[in-house]
PDB file of C-alpha atoms in Angstrom:
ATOM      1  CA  UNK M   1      -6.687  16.521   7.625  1.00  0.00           C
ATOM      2  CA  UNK M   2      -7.114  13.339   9.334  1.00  0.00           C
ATOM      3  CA  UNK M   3      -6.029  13.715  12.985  1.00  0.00           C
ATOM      4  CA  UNK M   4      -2.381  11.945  13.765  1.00  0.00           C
ATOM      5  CA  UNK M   5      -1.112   9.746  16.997  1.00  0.00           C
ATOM      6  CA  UNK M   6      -1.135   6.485  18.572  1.00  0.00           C
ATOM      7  CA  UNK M   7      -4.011   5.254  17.051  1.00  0.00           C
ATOM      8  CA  UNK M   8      -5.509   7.858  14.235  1.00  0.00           C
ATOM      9  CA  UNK M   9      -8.514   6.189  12.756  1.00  0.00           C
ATOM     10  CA  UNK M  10     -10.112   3.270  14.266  1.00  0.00           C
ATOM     11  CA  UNK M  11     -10.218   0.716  11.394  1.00  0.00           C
ATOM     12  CA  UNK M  12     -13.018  -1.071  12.491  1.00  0.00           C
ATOM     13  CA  UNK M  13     -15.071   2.131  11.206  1.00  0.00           C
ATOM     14  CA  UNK M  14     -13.740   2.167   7.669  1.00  0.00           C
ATOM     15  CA  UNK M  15     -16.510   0.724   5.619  1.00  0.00           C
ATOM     16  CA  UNK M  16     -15.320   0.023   2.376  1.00  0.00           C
ATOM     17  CA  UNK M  17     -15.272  -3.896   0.991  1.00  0.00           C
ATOM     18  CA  UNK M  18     -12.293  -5.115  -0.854  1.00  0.00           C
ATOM     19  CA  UNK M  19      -9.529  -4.785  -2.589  1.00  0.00           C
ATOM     20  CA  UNK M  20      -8.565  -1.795  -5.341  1.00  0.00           C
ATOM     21  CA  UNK M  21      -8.988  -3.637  -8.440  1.00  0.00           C
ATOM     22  CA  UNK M  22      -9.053  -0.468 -10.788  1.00  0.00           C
ATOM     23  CA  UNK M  23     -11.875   2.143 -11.297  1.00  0.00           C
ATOM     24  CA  UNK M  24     -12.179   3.369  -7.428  1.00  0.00           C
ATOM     25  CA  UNK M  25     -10.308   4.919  -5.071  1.00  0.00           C
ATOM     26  CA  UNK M  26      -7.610   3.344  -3.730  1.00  0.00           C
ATOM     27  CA  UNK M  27      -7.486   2.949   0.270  1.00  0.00           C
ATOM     28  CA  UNK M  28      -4.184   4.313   1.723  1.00  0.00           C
ATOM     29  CA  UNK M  29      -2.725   3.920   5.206  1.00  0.00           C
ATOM     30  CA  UNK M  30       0.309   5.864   5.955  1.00  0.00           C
ATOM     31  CA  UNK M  31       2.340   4.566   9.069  1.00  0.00           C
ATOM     32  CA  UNK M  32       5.755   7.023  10.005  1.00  0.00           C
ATOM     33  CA  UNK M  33       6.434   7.677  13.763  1.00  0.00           C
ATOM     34  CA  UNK M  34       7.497  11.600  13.421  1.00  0.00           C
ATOM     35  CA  UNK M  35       4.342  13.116  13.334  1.00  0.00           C
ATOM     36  CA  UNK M  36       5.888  16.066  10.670  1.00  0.00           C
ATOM     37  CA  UNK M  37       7.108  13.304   8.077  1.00  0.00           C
ATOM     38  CA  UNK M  38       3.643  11.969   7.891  1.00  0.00           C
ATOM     39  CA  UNK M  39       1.507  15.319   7.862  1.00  0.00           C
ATOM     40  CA  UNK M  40       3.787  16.318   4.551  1.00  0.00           C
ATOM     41  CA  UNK M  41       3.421  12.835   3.476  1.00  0.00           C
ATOM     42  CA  UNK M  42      -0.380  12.976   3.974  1.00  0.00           C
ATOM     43  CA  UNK M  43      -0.071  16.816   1.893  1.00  0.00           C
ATOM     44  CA  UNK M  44       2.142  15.549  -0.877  1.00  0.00           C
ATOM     45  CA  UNK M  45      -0.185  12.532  -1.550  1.00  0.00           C
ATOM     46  CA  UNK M  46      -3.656  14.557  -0.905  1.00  0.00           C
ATOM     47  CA  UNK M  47      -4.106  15.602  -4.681  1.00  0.00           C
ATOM     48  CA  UNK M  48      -3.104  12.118  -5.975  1.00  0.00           C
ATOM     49  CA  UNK M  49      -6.607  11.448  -8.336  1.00  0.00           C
ATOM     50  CA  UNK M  50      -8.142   8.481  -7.478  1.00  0.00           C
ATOM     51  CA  UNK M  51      -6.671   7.532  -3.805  1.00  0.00           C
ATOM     52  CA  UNK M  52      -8.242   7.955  -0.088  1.00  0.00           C
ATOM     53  CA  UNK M  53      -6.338   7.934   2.804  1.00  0.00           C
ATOM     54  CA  UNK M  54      -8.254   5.940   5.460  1.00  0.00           C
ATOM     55  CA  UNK M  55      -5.533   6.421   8.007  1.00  0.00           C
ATOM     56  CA  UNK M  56      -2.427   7.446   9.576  1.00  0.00           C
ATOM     57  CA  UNK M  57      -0.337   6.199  12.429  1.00  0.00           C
ATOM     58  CA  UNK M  58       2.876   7.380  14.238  1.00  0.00           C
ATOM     59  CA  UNK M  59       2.713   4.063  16.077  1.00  0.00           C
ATOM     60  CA  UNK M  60       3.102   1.082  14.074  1.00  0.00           C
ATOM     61  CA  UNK M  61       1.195  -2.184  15.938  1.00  0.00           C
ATOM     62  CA  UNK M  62      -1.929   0.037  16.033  1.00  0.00           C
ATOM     63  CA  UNK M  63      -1.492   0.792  12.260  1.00  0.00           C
ATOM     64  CA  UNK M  64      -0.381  -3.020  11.854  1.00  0.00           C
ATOM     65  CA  UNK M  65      -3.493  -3.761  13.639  1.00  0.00           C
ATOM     66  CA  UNK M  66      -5.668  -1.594  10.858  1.00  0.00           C
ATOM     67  CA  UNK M  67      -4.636  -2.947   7.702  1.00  0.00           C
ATOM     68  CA  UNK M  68      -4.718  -6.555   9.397  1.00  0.00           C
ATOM     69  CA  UNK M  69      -8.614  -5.738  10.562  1.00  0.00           C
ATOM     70  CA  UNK M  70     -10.170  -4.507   7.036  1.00  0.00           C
ATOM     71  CA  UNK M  71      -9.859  -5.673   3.381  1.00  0.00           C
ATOM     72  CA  UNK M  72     -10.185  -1.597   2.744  1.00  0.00           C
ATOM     73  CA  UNK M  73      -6.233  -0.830   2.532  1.00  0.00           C
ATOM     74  CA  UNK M  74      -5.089  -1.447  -1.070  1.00  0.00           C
ATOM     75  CA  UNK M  75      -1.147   0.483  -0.099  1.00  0.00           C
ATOM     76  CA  UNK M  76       0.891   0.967   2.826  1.00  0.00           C
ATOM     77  CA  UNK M  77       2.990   3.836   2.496  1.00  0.00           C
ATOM     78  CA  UNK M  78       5.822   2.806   5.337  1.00  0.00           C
ATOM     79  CA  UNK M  79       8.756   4.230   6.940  1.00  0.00           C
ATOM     80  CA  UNK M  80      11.808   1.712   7.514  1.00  0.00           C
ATOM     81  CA  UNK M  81      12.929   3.407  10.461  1.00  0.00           C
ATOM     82  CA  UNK M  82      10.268   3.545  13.543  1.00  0.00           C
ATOM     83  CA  UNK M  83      10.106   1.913  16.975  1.00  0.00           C
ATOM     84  CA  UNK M  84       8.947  -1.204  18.380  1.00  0.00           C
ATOM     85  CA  UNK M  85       9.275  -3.119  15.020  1.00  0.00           C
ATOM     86  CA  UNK M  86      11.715  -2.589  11.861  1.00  0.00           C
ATOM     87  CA  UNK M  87       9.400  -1.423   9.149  1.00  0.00           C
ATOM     88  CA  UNK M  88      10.668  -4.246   6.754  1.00  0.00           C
ATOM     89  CA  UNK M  89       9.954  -6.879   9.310  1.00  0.00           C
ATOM     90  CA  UNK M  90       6.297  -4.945   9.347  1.00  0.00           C
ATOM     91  CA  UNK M  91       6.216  -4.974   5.918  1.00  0.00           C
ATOM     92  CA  UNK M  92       6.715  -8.907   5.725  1.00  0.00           C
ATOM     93  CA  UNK M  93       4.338  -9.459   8.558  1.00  0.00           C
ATOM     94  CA  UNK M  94       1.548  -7.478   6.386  1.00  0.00           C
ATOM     95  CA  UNK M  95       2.250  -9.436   2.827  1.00  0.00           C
ATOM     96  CA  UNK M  96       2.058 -12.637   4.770  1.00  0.00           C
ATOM     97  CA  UNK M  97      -1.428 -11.791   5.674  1.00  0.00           C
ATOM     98  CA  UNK M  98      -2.222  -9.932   2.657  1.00  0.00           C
ATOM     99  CA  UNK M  99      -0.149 -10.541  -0.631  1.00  0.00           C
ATOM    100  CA  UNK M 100      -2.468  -8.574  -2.782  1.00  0.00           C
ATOM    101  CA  UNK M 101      -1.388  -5.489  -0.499  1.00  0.00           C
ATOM    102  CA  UNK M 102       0.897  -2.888  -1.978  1.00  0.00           C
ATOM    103  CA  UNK M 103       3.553  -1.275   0.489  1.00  0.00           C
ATOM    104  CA  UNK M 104       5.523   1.629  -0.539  1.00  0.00           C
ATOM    105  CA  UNK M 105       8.847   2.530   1.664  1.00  0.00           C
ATOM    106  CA  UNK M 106       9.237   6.107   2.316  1.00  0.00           C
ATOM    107  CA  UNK M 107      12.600   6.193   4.179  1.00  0.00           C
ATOM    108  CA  UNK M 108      15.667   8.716   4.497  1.00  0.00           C
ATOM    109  CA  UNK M 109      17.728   5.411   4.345  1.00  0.00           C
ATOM    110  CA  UNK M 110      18.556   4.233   0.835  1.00  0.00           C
ATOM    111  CA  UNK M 111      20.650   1.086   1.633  1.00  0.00           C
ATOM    112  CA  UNK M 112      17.737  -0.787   2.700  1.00  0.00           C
ATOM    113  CA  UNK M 113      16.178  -0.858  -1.183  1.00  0.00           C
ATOM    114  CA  UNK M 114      17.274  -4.015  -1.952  1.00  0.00           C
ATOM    115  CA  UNK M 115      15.528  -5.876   0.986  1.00  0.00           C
ATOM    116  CA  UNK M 116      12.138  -3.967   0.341  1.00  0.00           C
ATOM    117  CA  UNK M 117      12.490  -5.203  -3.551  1.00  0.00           C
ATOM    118  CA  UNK M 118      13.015  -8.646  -1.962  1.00  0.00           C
ATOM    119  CA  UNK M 119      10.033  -8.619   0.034  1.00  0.00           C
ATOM    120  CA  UNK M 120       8.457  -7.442  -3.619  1.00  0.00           C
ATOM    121  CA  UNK M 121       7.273  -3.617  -2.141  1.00  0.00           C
ATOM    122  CA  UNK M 122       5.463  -2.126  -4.746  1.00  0.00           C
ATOM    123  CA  UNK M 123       7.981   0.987  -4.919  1.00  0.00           C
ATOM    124  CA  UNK M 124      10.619   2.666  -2.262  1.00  0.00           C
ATOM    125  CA  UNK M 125      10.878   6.266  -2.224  1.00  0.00           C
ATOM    126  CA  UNK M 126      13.542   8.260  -0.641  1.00  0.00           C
ATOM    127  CA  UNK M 127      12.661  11.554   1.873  1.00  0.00           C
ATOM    128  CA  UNK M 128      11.979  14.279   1.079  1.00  0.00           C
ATOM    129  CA  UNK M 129       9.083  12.828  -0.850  1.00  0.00           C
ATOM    130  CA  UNK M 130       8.386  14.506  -4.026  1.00  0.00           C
ATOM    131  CA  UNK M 131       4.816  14.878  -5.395  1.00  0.00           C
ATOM    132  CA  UNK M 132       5.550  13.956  -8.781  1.00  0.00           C
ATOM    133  CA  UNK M 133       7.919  10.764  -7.548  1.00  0.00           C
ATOM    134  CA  UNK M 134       4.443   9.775  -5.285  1.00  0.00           C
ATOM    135  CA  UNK M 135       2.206  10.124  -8.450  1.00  0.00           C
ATOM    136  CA  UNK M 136       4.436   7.432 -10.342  1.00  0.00           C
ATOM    137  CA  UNK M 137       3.964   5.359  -7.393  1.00  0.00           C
ATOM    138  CA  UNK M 138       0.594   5.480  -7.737  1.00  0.00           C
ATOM    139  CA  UNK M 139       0.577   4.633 -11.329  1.00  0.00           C
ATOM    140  CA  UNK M 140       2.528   2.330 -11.526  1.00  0.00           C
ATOM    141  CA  UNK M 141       0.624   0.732  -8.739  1.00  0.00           C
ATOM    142  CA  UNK M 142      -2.645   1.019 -10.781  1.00  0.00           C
ATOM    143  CA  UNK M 143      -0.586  -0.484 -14.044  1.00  0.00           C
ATOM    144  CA  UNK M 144       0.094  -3.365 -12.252  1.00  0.00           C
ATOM    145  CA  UNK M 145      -3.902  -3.738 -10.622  1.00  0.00           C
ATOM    146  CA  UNK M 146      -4.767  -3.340 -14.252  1.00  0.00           C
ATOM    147  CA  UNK M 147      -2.365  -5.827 -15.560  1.00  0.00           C
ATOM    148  CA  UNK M 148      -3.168  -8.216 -12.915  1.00  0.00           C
ATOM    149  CA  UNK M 149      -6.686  -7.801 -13.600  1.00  0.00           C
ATOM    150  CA  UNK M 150      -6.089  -9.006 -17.193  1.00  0.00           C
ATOM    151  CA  UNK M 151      -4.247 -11.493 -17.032  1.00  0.00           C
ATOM    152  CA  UNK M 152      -7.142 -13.215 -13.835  1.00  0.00           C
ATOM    153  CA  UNK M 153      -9.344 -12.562 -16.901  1.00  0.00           C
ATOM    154  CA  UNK M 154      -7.262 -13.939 -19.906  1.00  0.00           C
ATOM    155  CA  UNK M 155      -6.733 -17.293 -17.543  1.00  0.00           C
ATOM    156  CA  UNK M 156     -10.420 -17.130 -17.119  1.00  0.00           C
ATOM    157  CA  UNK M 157     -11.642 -17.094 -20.720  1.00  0.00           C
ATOM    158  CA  UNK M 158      -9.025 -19.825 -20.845  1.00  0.00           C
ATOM    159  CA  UNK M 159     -10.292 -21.956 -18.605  1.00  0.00           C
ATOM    160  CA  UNK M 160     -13.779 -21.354 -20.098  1.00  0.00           C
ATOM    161  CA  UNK M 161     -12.311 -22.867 -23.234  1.00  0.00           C
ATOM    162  CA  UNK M 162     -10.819 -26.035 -22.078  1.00  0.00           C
ATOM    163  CA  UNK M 163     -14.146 -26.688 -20.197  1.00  0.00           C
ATOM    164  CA  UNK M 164     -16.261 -25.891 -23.309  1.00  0.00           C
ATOM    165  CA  UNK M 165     -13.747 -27.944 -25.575  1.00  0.00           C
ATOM    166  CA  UNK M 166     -14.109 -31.249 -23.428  1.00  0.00           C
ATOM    167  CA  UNK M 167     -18.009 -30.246 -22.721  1.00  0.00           C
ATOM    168  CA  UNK M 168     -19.585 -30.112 -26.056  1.00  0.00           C
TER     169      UNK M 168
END
């Protein structure tokens, strides 16, 4: 069990390179600031095949700080309601930085779905999490990876094409 906090992991450590693009683990950081929501978060998500979580923060500037200082963290699972900064102004801050980052709500609060779908979260999941509800995040996260994968691909062969049609 990673250890939980101010500050958790120090991000700077994690030594993975890039972003989950299918076939690896994806990197999680989990950011909540009651201590008992994220230890059942981190035990709900800890059989989920195929995902690592590199972090965990009760305060969220120092778990701002380590997603902003590693390409590691594919999702952010976030609560809505913690101190110092709304977790949907968080949220924006990250996916400003880093569009190809997933963030997942996991909130109490249901009436703030619509602004998480706005700022295009990857899913928003209501408290008490359930295991099976977190392991259709996670695929459907992976669906869209996939998808996005293919279609970078398709446009490649595309372009490929066009440049081989004009360049006999």
């Amino acid at each position: 069990m990673l250890p939980h906090g101010d500050g958790i992991r120090d991000a700077a450590n994690i030594s993975y390179q890039g972003a989950y693009r299918g076939g690896s683990d994806m990197k999680a950081i989990l950011i909540d600031d009651e201590p008992l929501a994220l230890d059942y978060l981190e035990h709900q998500l800890r059989d989920t095949q195929d995902l690592q979580i590199v972090g965990k923060y009760t305060d969220p500037l120092i778990g701002k700080r380590a997603v902003e200082q590693t390409d590691a963290v594919d999702v952010v699972f976030l609560d809505i309601h913690i101190p110092e900064i709304n977790g949907l102004e968080l949220a924006e801050q990250l996916l400003e930085r880093r569009p190809e980052l997933h963030v997942v709500f996991v909130t109490a609060y249901d009436e703030y779905a619509i602004q998480a779908f706005e700022l295009n979260a990857s899913d928003y999941v209501l408290k008490p999490v359930r295991k099976e509800r977190l392991h259709k995040t996670i695929e459907r996260i992976r669906s869209r990876v996939d998808l996005d994968a293919a279609s970078a691909s398709n446009l490649k062969e595309q372009q490929i094409w066009k440049l081989n049609m004009f360049h006999p």
